[in-house]
CSV table of N, CA, C and O in Angstrom, one decimal:
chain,number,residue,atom,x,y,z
A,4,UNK,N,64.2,136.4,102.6
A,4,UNK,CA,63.0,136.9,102.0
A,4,UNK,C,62.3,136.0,101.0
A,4,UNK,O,61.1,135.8,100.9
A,5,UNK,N,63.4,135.4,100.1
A,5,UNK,CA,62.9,134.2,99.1
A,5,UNK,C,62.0,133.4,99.9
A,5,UNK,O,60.8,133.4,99.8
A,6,UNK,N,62.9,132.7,100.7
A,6,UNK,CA,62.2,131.4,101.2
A,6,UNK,C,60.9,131.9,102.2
A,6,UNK,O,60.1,131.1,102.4
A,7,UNK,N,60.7,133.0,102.9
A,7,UNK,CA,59.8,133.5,103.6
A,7,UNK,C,58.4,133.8,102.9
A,7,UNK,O,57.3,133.6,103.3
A,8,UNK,N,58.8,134.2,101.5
A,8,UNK,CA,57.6,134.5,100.4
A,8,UNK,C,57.4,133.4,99.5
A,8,UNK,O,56.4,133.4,98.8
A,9,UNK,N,58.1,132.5,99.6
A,9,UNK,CA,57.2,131.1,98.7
A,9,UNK,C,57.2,130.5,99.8
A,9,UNK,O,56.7,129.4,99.3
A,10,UNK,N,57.4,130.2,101.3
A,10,UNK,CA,56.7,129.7,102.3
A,10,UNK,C,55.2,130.1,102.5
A,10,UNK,O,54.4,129.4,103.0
A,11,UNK,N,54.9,131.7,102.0
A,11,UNK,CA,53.7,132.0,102.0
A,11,UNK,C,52.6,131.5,100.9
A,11,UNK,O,51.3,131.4,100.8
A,12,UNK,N,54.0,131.0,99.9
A,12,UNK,CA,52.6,130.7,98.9
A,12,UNK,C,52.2,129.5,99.4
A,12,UNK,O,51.0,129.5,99.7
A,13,UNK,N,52.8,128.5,99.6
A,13,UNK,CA,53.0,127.3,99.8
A,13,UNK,C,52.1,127.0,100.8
A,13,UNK,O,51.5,125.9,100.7
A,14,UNK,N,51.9,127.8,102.0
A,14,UNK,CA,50.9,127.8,103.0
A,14,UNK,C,49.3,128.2,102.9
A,14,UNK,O,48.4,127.7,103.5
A,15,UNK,N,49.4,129.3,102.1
A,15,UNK,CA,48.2,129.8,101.3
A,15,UNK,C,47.5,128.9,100.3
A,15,UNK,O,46.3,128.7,100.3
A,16,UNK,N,48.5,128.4,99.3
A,16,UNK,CA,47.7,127.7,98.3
A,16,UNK,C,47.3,126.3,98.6
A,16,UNK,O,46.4,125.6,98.1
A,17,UNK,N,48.5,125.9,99.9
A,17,UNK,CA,47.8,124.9,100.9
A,17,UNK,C,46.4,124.7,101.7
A,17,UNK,O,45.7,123.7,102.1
A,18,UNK,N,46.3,125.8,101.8
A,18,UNK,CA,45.1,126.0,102.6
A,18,UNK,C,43.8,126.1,101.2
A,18,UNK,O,43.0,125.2,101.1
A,19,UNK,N,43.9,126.8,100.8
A,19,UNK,CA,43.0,126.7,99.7
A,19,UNK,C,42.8,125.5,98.4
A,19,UNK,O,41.9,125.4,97.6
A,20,UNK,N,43.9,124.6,98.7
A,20,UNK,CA,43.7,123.1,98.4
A,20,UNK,C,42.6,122.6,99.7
A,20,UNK,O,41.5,122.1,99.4
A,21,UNK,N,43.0,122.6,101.0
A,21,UNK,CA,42.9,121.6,101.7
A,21,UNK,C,41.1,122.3,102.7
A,21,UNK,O,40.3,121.5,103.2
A,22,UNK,N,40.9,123.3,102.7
A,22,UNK,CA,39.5,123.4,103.0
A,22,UNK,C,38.5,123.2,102.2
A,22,UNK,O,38.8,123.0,101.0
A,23,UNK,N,37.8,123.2,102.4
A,23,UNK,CA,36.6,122.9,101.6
A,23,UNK,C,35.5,123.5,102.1
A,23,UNK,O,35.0,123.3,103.2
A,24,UNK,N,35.0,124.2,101.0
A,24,UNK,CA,33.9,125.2,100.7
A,24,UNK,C,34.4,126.2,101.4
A,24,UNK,O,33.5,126.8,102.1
A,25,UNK,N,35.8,126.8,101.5
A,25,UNK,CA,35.8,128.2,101.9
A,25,UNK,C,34.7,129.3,102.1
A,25,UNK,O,33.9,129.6,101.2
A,26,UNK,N,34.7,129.9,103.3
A,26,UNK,CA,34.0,131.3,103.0
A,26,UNK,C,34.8,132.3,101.9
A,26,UNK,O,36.0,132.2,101.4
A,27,UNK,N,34.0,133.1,101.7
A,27,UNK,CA,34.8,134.3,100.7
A,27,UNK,C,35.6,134.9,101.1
A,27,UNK,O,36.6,135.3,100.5
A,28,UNK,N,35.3,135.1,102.5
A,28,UNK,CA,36.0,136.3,103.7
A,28,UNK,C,37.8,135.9,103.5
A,28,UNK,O,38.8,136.6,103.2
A,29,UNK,N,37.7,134.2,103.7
A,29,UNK,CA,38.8,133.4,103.7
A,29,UNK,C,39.6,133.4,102.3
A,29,UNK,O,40.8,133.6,102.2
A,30,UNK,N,38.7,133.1,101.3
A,30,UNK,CA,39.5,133.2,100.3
A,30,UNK,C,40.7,134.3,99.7
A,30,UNK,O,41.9,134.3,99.5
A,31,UNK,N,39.9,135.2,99.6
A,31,UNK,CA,39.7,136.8,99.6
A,31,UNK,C,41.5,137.5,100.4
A,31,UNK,O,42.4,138.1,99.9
A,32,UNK,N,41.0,136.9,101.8
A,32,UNK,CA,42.6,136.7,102.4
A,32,UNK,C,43.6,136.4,102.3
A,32,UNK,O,44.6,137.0,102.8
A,33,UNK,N,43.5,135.1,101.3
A,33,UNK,CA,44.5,134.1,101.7
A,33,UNK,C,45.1,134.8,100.1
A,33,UNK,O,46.3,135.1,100.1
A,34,UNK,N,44.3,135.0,99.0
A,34,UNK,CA,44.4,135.9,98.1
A,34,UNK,C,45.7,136.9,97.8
A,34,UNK,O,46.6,136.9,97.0
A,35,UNK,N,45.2,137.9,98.8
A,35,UNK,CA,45.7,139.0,99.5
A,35,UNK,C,47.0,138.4,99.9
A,35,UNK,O,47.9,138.4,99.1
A,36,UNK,N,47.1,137.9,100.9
A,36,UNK,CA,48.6,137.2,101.6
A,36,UNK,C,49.3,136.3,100.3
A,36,UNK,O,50.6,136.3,100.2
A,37,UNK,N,48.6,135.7,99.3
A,37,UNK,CA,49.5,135.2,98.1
A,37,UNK,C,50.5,136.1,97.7
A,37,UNK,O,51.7,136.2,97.8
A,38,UNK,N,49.3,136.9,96.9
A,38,UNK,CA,50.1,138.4,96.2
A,38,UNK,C,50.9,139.4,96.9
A,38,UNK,O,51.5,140.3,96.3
A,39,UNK,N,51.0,139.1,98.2
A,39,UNK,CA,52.2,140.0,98.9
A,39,UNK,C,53.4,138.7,99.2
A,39,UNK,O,54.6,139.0,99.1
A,40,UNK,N,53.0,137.4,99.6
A,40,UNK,CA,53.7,136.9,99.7
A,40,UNK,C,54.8,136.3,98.3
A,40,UNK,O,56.0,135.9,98.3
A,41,UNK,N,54.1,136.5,97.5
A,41,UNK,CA,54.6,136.0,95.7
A,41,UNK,C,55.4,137.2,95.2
A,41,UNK,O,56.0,137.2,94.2
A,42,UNK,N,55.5,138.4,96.1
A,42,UNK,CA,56.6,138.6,95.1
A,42,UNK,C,58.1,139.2,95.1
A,42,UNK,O,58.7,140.2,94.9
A,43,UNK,N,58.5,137.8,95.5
A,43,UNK,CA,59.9,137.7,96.0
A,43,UNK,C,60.7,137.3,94.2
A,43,UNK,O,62.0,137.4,94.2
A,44,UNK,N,60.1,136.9,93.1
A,44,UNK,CA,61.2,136.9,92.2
A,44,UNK,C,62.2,137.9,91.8
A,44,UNK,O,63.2,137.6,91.2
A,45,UNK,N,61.7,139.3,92.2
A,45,UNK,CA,62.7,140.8,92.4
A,45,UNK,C,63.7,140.3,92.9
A,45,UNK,O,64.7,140.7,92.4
A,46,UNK,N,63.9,139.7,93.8
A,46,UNK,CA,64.2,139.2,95.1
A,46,UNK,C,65.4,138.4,94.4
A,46,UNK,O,66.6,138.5,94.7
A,47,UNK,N,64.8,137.6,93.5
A,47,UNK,CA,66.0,136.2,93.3
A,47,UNK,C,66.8,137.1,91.7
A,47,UNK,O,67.9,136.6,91.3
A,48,UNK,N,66.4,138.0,91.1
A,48,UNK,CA,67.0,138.4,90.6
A,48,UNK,C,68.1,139.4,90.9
A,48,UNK,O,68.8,139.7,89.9
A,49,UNK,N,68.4,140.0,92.0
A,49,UNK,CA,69.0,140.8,92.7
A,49,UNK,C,70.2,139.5,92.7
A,49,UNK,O,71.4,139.7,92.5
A,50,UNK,N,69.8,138.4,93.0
A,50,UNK,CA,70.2,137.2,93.5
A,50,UNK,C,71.2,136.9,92.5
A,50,UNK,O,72.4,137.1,92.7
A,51,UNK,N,70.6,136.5,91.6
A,51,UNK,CA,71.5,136.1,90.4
A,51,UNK,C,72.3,137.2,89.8
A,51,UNK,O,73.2,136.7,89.0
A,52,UNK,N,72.2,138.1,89.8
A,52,UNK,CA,73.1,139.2,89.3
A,52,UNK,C,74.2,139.4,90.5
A,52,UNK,O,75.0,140.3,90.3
A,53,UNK,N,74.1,138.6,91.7
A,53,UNK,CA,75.3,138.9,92.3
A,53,UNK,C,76.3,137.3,92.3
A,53,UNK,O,77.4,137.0,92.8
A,54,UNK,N,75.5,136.5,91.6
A,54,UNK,CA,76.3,134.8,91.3
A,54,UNK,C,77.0,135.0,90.7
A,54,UNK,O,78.2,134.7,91.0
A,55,UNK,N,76.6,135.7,89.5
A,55,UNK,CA,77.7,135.8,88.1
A,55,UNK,C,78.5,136.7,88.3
A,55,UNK,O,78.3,137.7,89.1
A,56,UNK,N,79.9,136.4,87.5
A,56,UNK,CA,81.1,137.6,87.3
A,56,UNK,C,80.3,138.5,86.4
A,56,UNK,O,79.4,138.2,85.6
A,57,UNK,N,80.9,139.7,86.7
A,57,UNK,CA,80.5,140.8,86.1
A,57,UNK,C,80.3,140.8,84.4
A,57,UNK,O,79.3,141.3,83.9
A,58,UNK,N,81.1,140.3,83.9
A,58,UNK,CA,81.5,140.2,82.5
A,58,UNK,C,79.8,139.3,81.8
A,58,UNK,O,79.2,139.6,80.8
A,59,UNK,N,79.5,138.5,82.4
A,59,UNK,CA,78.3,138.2,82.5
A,59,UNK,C,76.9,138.0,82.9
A,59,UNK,O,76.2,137.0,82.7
A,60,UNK,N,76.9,139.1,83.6
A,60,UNK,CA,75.9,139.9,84.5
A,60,UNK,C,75.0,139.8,84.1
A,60,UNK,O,74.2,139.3,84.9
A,61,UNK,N,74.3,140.2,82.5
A,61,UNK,CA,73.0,140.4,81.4
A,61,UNK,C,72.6,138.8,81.2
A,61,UNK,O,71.4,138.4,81.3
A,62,UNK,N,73.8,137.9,80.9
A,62,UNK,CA,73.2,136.5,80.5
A,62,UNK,C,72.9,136.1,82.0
A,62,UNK,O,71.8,135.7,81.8
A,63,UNK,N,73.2,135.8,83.3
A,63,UNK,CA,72.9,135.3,84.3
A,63,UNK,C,71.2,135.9,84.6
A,63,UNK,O,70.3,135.1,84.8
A,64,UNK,N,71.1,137.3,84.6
A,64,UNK,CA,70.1,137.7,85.1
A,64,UNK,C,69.1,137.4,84.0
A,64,UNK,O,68.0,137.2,84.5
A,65,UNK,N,69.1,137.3,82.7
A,65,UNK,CA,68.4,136.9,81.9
A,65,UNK,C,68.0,135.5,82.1
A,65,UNK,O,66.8,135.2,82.0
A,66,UNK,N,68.9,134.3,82.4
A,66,UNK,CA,68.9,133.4,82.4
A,66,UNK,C,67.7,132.9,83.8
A,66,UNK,O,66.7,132.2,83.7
A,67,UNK,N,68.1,133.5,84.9
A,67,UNK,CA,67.6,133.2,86.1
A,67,UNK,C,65.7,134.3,85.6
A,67,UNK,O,64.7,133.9,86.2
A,68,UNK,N,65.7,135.1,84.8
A,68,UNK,CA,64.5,135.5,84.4
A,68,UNK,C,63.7,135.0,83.9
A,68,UNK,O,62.6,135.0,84.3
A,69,UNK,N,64.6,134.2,82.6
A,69,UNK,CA,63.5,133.2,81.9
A,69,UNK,C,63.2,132.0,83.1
A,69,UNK,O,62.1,131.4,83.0
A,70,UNK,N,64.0,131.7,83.9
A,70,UNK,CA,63.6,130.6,84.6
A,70,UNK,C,62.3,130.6,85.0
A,70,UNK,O,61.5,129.7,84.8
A,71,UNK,N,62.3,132.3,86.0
A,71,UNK,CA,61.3,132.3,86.6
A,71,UNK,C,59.9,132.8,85.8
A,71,UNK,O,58.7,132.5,86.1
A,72,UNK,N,60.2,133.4,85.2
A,72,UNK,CA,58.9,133.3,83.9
A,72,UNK,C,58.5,131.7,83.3
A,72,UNK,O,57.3,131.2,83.3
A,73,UNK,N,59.4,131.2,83.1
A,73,UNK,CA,58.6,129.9,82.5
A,73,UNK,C,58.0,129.2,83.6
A,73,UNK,O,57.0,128.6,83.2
A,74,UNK,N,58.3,129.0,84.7
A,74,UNK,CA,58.1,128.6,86.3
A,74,UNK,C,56.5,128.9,86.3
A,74,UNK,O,55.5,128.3,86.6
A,75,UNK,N,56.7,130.3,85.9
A,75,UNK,CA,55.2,130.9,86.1
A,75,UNK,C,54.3,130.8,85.1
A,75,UNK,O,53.1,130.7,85.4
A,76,UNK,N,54.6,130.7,84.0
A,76,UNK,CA,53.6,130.1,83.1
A,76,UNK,C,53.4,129.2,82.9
A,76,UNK,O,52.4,128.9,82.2
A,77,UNK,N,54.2,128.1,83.4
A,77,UNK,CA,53.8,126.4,83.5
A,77,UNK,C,52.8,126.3,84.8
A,77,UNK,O,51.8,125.7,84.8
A,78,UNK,N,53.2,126.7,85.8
A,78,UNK,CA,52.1,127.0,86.7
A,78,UNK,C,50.7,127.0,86.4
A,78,UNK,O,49.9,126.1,86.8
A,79,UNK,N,50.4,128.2,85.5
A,79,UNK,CA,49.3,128.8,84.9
A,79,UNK,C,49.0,127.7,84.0
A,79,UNK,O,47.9,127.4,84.4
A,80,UNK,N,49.3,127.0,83.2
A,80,UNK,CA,49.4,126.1,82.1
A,80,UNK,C,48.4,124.7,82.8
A,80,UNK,O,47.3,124.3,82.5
A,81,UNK,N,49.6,124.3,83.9
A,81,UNK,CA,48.9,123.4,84.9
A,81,UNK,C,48.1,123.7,85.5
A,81,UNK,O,47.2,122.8,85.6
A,82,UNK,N,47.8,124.8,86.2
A,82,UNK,CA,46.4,124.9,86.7
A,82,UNK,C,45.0,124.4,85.9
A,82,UNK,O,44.1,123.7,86.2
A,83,UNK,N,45.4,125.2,84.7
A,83,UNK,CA,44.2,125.5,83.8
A,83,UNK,C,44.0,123.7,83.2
A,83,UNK,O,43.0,123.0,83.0
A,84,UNK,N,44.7,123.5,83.1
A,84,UNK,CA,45.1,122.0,82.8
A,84,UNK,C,44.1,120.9,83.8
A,84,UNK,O,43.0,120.5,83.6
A,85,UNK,N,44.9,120.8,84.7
A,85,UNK,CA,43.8,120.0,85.9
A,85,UNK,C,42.8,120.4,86.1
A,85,UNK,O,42.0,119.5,86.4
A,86,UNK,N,42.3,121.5,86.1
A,86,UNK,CA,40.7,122.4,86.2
A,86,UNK,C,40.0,121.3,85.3
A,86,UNK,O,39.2,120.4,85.6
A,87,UNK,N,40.5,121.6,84.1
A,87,UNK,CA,40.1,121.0,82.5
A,87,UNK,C,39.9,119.4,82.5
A,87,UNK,O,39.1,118.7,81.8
A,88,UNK,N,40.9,119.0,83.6
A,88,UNK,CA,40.4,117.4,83.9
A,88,UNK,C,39.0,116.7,84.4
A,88,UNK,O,38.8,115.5,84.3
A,89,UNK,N,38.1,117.6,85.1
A,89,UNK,CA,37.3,117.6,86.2
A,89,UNK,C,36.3,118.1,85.3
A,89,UNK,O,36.3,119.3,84.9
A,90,UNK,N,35.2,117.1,84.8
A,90,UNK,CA,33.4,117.7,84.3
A,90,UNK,C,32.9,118.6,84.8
A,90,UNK,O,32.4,118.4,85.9
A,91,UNK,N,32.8,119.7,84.1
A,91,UNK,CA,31.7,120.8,84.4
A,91,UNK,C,30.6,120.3,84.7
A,91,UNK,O,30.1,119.4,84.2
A,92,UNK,N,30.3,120.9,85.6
A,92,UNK,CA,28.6,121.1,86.1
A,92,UNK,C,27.7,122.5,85.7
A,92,UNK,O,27.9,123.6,86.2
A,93,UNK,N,27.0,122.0,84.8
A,93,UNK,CA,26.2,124.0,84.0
A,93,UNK,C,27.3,124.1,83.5
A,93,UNK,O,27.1,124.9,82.7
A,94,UNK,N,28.4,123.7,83.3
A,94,UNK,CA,29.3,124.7,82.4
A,94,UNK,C,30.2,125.3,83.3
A,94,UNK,O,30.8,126.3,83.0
A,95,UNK,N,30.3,124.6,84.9
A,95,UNK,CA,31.1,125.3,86.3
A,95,UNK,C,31.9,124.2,86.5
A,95,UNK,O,31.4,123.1,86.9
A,96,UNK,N,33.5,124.3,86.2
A,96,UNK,CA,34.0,123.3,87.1
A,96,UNK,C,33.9,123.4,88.8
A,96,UNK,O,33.8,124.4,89.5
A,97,UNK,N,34.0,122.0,89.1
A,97,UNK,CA,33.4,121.5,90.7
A,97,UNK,C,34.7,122.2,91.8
A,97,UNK,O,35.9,122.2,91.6
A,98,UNK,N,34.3,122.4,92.3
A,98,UNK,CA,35.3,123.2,93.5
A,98,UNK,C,36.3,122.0,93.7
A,98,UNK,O,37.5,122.3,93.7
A,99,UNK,N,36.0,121.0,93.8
A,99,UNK,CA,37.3,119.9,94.4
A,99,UNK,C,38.6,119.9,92.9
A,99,UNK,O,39.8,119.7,93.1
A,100,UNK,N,38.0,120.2,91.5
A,100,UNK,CA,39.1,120.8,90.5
A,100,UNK,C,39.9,122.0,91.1
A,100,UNK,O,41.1,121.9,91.2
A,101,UNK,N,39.1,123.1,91.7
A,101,UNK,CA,40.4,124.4,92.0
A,101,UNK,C,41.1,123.7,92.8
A,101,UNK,O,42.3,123.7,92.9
A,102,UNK,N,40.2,122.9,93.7
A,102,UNK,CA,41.4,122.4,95.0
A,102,UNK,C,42.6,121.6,94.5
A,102,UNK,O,43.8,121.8,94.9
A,103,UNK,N,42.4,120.7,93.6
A,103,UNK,CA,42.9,119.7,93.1
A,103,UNK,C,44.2,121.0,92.5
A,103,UNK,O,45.2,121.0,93.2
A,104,UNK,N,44.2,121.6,91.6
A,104,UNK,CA,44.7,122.6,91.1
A,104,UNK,C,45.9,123.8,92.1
A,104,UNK,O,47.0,124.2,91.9
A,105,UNK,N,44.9,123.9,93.1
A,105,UNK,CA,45.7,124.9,94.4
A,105,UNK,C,47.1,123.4,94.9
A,105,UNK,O,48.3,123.4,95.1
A,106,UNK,N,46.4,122.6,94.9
A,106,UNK,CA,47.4,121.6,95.8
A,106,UNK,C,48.7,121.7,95.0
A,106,UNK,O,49.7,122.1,95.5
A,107,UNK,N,48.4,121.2,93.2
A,107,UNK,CA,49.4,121.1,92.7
A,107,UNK,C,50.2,122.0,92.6
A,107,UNK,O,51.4,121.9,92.6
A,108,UNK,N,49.5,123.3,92.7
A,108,UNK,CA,50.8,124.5,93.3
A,108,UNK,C,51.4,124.6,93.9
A,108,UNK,O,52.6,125.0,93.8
A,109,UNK,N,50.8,124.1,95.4
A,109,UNK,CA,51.3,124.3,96.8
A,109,UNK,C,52.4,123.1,96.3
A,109,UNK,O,53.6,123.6,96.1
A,110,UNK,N,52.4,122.0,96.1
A,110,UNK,CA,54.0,121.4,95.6
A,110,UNK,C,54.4,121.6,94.8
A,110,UNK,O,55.5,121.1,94.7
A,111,UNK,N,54.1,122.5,93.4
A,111,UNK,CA,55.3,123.4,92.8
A,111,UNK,C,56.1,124.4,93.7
A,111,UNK,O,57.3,124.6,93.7
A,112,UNK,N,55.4,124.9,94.4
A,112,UNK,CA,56.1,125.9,94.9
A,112,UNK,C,57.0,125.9,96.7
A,112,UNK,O,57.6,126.5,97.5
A,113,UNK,N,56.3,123.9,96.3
A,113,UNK,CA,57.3,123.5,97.8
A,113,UNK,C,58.8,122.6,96.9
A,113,UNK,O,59.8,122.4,97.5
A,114,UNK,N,58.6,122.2,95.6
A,114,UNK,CA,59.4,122.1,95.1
A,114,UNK,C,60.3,123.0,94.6
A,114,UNK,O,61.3,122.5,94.1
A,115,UNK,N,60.0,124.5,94.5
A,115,UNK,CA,61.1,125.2,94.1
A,115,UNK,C,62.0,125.5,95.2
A,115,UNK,O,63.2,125.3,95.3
A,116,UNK,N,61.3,125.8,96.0
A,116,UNK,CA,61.6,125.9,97.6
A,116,UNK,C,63.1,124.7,97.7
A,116,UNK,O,64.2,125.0,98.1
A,117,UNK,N,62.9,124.0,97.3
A,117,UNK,CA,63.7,122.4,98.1
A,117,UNK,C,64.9,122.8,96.7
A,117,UNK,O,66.1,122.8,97.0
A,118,UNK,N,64.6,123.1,95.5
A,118,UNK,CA,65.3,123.7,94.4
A,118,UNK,C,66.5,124.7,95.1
A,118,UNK,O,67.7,124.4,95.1
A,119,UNK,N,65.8,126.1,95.8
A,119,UNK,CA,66.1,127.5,95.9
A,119,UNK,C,66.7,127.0,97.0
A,119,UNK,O,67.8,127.5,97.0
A,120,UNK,N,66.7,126.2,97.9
A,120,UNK,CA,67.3,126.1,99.3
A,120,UNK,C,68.9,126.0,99.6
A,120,UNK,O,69.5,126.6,100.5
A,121,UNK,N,69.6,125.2,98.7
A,121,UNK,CA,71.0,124.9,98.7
A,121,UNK,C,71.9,125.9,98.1
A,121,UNK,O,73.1,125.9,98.2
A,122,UNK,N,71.0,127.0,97.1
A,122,UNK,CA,71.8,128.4,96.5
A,122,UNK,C,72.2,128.8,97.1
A,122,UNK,O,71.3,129.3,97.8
A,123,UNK,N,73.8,129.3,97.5
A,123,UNK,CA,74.6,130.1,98.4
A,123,UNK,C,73.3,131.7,98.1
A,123,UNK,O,72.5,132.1,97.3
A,124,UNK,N,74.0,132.2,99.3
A,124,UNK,CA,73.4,133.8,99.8
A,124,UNK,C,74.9,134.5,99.2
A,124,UNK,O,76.1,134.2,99.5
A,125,UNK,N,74.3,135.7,98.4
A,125,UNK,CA,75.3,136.8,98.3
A,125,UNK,C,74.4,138.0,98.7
A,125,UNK,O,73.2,138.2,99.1
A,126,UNK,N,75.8,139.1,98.5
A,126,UNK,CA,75.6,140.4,99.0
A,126,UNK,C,75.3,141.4,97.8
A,126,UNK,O,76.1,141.9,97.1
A,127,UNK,N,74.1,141.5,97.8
A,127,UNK,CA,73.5,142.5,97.0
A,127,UNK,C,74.5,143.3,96.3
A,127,UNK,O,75.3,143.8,97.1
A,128,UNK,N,74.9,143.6,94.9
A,128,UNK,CA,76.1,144.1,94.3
A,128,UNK,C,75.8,145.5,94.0
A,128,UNK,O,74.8,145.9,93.5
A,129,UNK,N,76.7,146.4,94.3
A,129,UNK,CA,76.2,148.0,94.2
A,129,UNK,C,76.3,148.6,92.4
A,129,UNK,O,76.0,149.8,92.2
């Protein structure tokens, strides 16, 4: 389910790097499919609470929390960052900045991916 939902992002934010001048219809979509596909971090924390021995259950799951919080606000950080590289027009950054910006996601999130891939699978802990 991990790797199926940041495959989604990865393909989405791909696509939204790599067209140019989207329709709305399209954006709108691919949008849609992000936000269903993004939210597998529930997912990885189930995860890490079944890595650790019991005895440290609160620091594992915390630990793999902050991970993925900071993951996500460096994201956001970077976006807004490369947008900020690119001269406004009127006071509008140029569509090839979001793209520029979408890309860099779509390889953050093909680099977590290549990260997430070699973590053994456990069995959800009751």
């Amino acid at each position: 389910a991990v790797i199926t939902g940041a495959s989604g992002v990865v393909v989405t934010t791909s696509l939204l790097a790599l067209v140019p001048n989207p329709p709305l219809w399209l954006v709108v979509v691919l949008f849609c499919v992000m936000g269903v596909a993004g939210n597998y971090p529930t997912i990885i924390m189930a995860q890490a609470r079944g890595l650790v021995p019991g005895a440290v259950m609160g620091r594992g799951v915390a630990a793999a929390n902050m991970g993925s919080m900071t993951a996500i606000a460096s994201m956001q950080l970077i976006f807004g960052w490369i947008v900020g590289l690119f001269p406004a027009v009127g006071g509008i950054p140029p569509e090839h900045a979001y793209r520029a910006a979408f890309g860099a996601q779509a390889a953050g999130a093909l680099l977590a991916l290549a990260i997430y891939g070699p973590i053994r699978d456990v069995k959800p802990v009751a």
